[in-house]
PDB file of C-alpha atoms in Angstrom:
ATOM      1  CA  UNK N   1      -0.037  -0.080  -0.013  1.00 56.00           C
ATOM      2  CA  UNK N   2       1.421   3.446  -0.878  1.00 59.00           C
ATOM      3  CA  UNK N   3       2.367   5.699   1.854  1.00 66.00           C
ATOM      4  CA  UNK N   4       0.253   8.806   2.750  1.00 66.00           C
ATOM      5  CA  UNK N   5       2.969  11.018   1.254  1.00 64.00           C
ATOM      6  CA  UNK N   6       3.060   9.159  -2.011  1.00 62.00           C
ATOM      7  CA  UNK N   7      -0.749   9.169  -2.189  1.00 66.00           C
ATOM      8  CA  UNK N   8      -0.730  12.931  -1.970  1.00 71.00           C
ATOM      9  CA  UNK N   9       1.856  13.206  -4.681  1.00 76.00           C
ATOM     10  CA  UNK N  10       0.672  10.693  -7.188  1.00 80.00           C
ATOM     11  CA  UNK N  11      -2.659  11.161  -8.788  1.00 83.00           C
ATOM     12  CA  UNK N  12      -4.709   9.104 -11.306  1.00 85.00           C
ATOM     13  CA  UNK N  13      -5.650  10.344 -14.802  1.00 85.00           C
ATOM     14  CA  UNK N  14      -9.160  10.921 -13.447  1.00 89.00           C
ATOM     15  CA  UNK N  15      -8.010  13.131 -10.561  1.00 86.00           C
ATOM     16  CA  UNK N  16      -5.838  15.070 -12.986  1.00 86.00           C
ATOM     17  CA  UNK N  17      -8.772  15.503 -15.341  1.00 87.00           C
ATOM     18  CA  UNK N  18     -10.988  16.702 -12.414  1.00 90.00           C
ATOM     19  CA  UNK N  19      -8.274  19.385 -11.454  1.00 87.00           C
ATOM     20  CA  UNK N  20      -7.506  20.317 -15.122  1.00 85.00           C
ATOM     21  CA  UNK N  21      -8.684  23.879 -14.663  1.00 86.00           C
ATOM     22  CA  UNK N  22      -6.112  24.651 -11.855  1.00 84.00           C
ATOM     23  CA  UNK N  23      -3.212  22.395 -12.929  1.00 89.00           C
ATOM     24  CA  UNK N  24      -0.026  23.466 -14.719  1.00 91.00           C
ATOM     25  CA  UNK N  25       1.187  20.421 -16.544  1.00 90.00           C
ATOM     26  CA  UNK N  26       4.889  19.792 -17.108  1.00 89.00           C
ATOM     27  CA  UNK N  27       6.481  17.291 -19.498  1.00 86.00           C
ATOM     28  CA  UNK N  28       9.763  16.186 -17.902  1.00 85.00           C
ATOM     29  CA  UNK N  29      10.531  13.560 -20.535  1.00 83.00           C
ATOM     30  CA  UNK N  30      14.204  13.036 -20.909  1.00 79.00           C
ATOM     31  CA  UNK N  31      16.259  11.008 -23.499  1.00 75.00           C
ATOM     32  CA  UNK N  32      19.914  10.324 -23.681  1.00 72.00           C
ATOM     33  CA  UNK N  33      21.808  12.937 -25.728  1.00 71.00           C
ATOM     34  CA  UNK N  34      22.928  11.870 -29.337  1.00 71.00           C
ATOM     35  CA  UNK N  35      20.053   9.369 -29.730  1.00 68.00           C
ATOM     36  CA  UNK N  36      17.182   9.370 -32.249  1.00 64.00           C
ATOM     37  CA  UNK N  37      14.768   9.996 -29.442  1.00 62.00           C
ATOM     38  CA  UNK N  38      16.890  12.860 -27.890  1.00 57.00           C
ATOM     39  CA  UNK N  39      17.100  14.659 -31.225  1.00 51.00           C
ATOM     40  CA  UNK N  40      13.353  15.526 -31.343  1.00 55.00           C
ATOM     41  CA  UNK N  41      10.439  16.148 -29.019  1.00 58.00           C
ATOM     42  CA  UNK N  42       7.608  13.839 -29.201  1.00 60.00           C
ATOM     43  CA  UNK N  43       3.835  14.754 -28.808  1.00 59.00           C
ATOM     44  CA  UNK N  44       3.041  16.168 -25.437  1.00 68.00           C
ATOM     45  CA  UNK N  45      -0.030  16.457 -23.520  1.00 73.00           C
ATOM     46  CA  UNK N  46      -2.206  19.346 -24.551  1.00 72.00           C
ATOM     47  CA  UNK N  47      -1.109  22.585 -22.997  1.00 80.00           C
ATOM     48  CA  UNK N  48       1.816  21.093 -21.199  1.00 85.00           C
ATOM     49  CA  UNK N  49       5.003  22.939 -20.798  1.00 88.00           C
ATOM     50  CA  UNK N  50       8.427  21.453 -21.221  1.00 85.00           C
ATOM     51  CA  UNK N  51      10.418  21.049 -18.091  1.00 86.00           C
ATOM     52  CA  UNK N  52      13.952  20.702 -19.357  1.00 84.00           C
ATOM     53  CA  UNK N  53      16.260  19.494 -16.648  1.00 84.00           C
ATOM     54  CA  UNK N  54      19.250  20.364 -18.691  1.00 84.00           C
ATOM     55  CA  UNK N  55      18.233  23.993 -19.002  1.00 86.00           C
ATOM     56  CA  UNK N  56      17.888  24.509 -15.162  1.00 86.00           C
ATOM     57  CA  UNK N  57      20.552  21.998 -13.897  1.00 88.00           C
ATOM     58  CA  UNK N  58      23.107  22.825 -11.386  1.00 90.00           C
ATOM     59  CA  UNK N  59      26.258  23.194 -13.648  1.00 88.00           C
ATOM     60  CA  UNK N  60      28.568  23.198 -10.568  1.00 91.00           C
ATOM     61  CA  UNK N  61      27.475  19.893  -9.279  1.00 91.00           C
ATOM     62  CA  UNK N  62      29.598  16.742  -9.902  1.00 93.00           C
ATOM     63  CA  UNK N  63      26.286  14.907 -10.364  1.00 89.00           C
ATOM     64  CA  UNK N  64      24.328  15.167 -13.544  1.00 84.00           C
ATOM     65  CA  UNK N  65      20.773  16.725 -13.686  1.00 82.00           C
ATOM     66  CA  UNK N  66      20.649  18.177 -10.272  1.00 86.00           C
ATOM     67  CA  UNK N  67      18.302  21.050  -9.567  1.00 85.00           C
ATOM     68  CA  UNK N  68      19.920  24.518  -9.023  1.00 85.00           C
ATOM     69  CA  UNK N  69      21.145  25.256  -5.591  1.00 86.00           C
ATOM     70  CA  UNK N  70      19.703  28.798  -5.723  1.00 88.00           C
ATOM     71  CA  UNK N  71      15.981  29.367  -4.919  1.00 89.00           C
ATOM     72  CA  UNK N  72      16.151  32.510  -7.077  1.00 92.00           C
ATOM     73  CA  UNK N  73      17.450  30.447 -10.124  1.00 89.00           C
ATOM     74  CA  UNK N  74      14.648  27.946  -9.653  1.00 88.00           C
ATOM     75  CA  UNK N  75      12.018  30.643  -9.192  1.00 91.00           C
ATOM     76  CA  UNK N  76      13.125  32.457 -12.374  1.00 91.00           C
ATOM     77  CA  UNK N  77      12.928  29.282 -14.290  1.00 90.00           C
ATOM     78  CA  UNK N  78       9.327  28.531 -13.048  1.00 91.00           C
ATOM     79  CA  UNK N  79       8.332  32.036 -13.952  1.00 93.00           C
ATOM     80  CA  UNK N  80       9.390  31.477 -17.506  1.00 92.00           C
ATOM     81  CA  UNK N  81       7.107  28.498 -17.494  1.00 91.00           C
ATOM     82  CA  UNK N  82       4.261  30.707 -16.148  1.00 92.00           C
ATOM     83  CA  UNK N  83       4.229  28.769 -12.867  1.00 92.00           C
ATOM     84  CA  UNK N  84       3.363  30.695  -9.675  1.00 90.00           C
ATOM     85  CA  UNK N  85       3.777  29.649  -5.972  1.00 87.00           C
ATOM     86  CA  UNK N  86       0.285  28.655  -5.570  1.00 87.00           C
ATOM     87  CA  UNK N  87      -0.152  26.629  -8.722  1.00 89.00           C
ATOM     88  CA  UNK N  88      -0.842  22.934  -8.576  1.00 89.00           C
ATOM     89  CA  UNK N  89       1.697  21.129 -10.701  1.00 89.00           C
ATOM     90  CA  UNK N  90       1.485  17.855 -12.524  1.00 88.00           C
ATOM     91  CA  UNK N  91       4.746  16.421 -13.828  1.00 86.00           C
ATOM     92  CA  UNK N  92       4.825  13.504 -16.209  1.00 84.00           C
ATOM     93  CA  UNK N  93       7.255  11.633 -18.365  1.00 82.00           C
ATOM     94  CA  UNK N  94       6.255  10.060 -21.760  1.00 76.00           C
ATOM     95  CA  UNK N  95       8.831   7.448 -21.700  1.00 72.00           C
ATOM     96  CA  UNK N  96       8.428   5.865 -18.230  1.00 66.00           C
ATOM     97  CA  UNK N  97      11.879   7.047 -17.364  1.00 61.00           C
ATOM     98  CA  UNK N  98      12.840   8.928 -14.100  1.00 63.00           C
ATOM     99  CA  UNK N  99      12.380  12.549 -15.526  1.00 63.00           C
ATOM    100  CA  UNK N 100       9.099  13.102 -13.820  1.00 67.00           C
ATOM    101  CA  UNK N 101      10.285  11.601 -10.489  1.00 63.00           C
ATOM    102  CA  UNK N 102      13.097  14.135 -10.282  1.00 60.00           C
TER     103      UNK N 102
END
């Protein structure tokens, strides 16, 4: 059985549909660079915004794809995606990979 925390964070398609008027949907699909998949974007959910981890990643970290250390950097990136502090956000990944989980 999922924990209470996971239950709050993971929603079914029906719940997402019911909340569609107040959700900001982010496509966090990620592919390995220099692959056929990585060279193009696939069809996304309607009105979703691309959450490109490589555009926001912490370039000083020795680990790949880490979120920025600065709250201001993250806030600036969120504003470019028209995301505001009180928005509900749904993040998905089209390829079943870890992009959305990050």
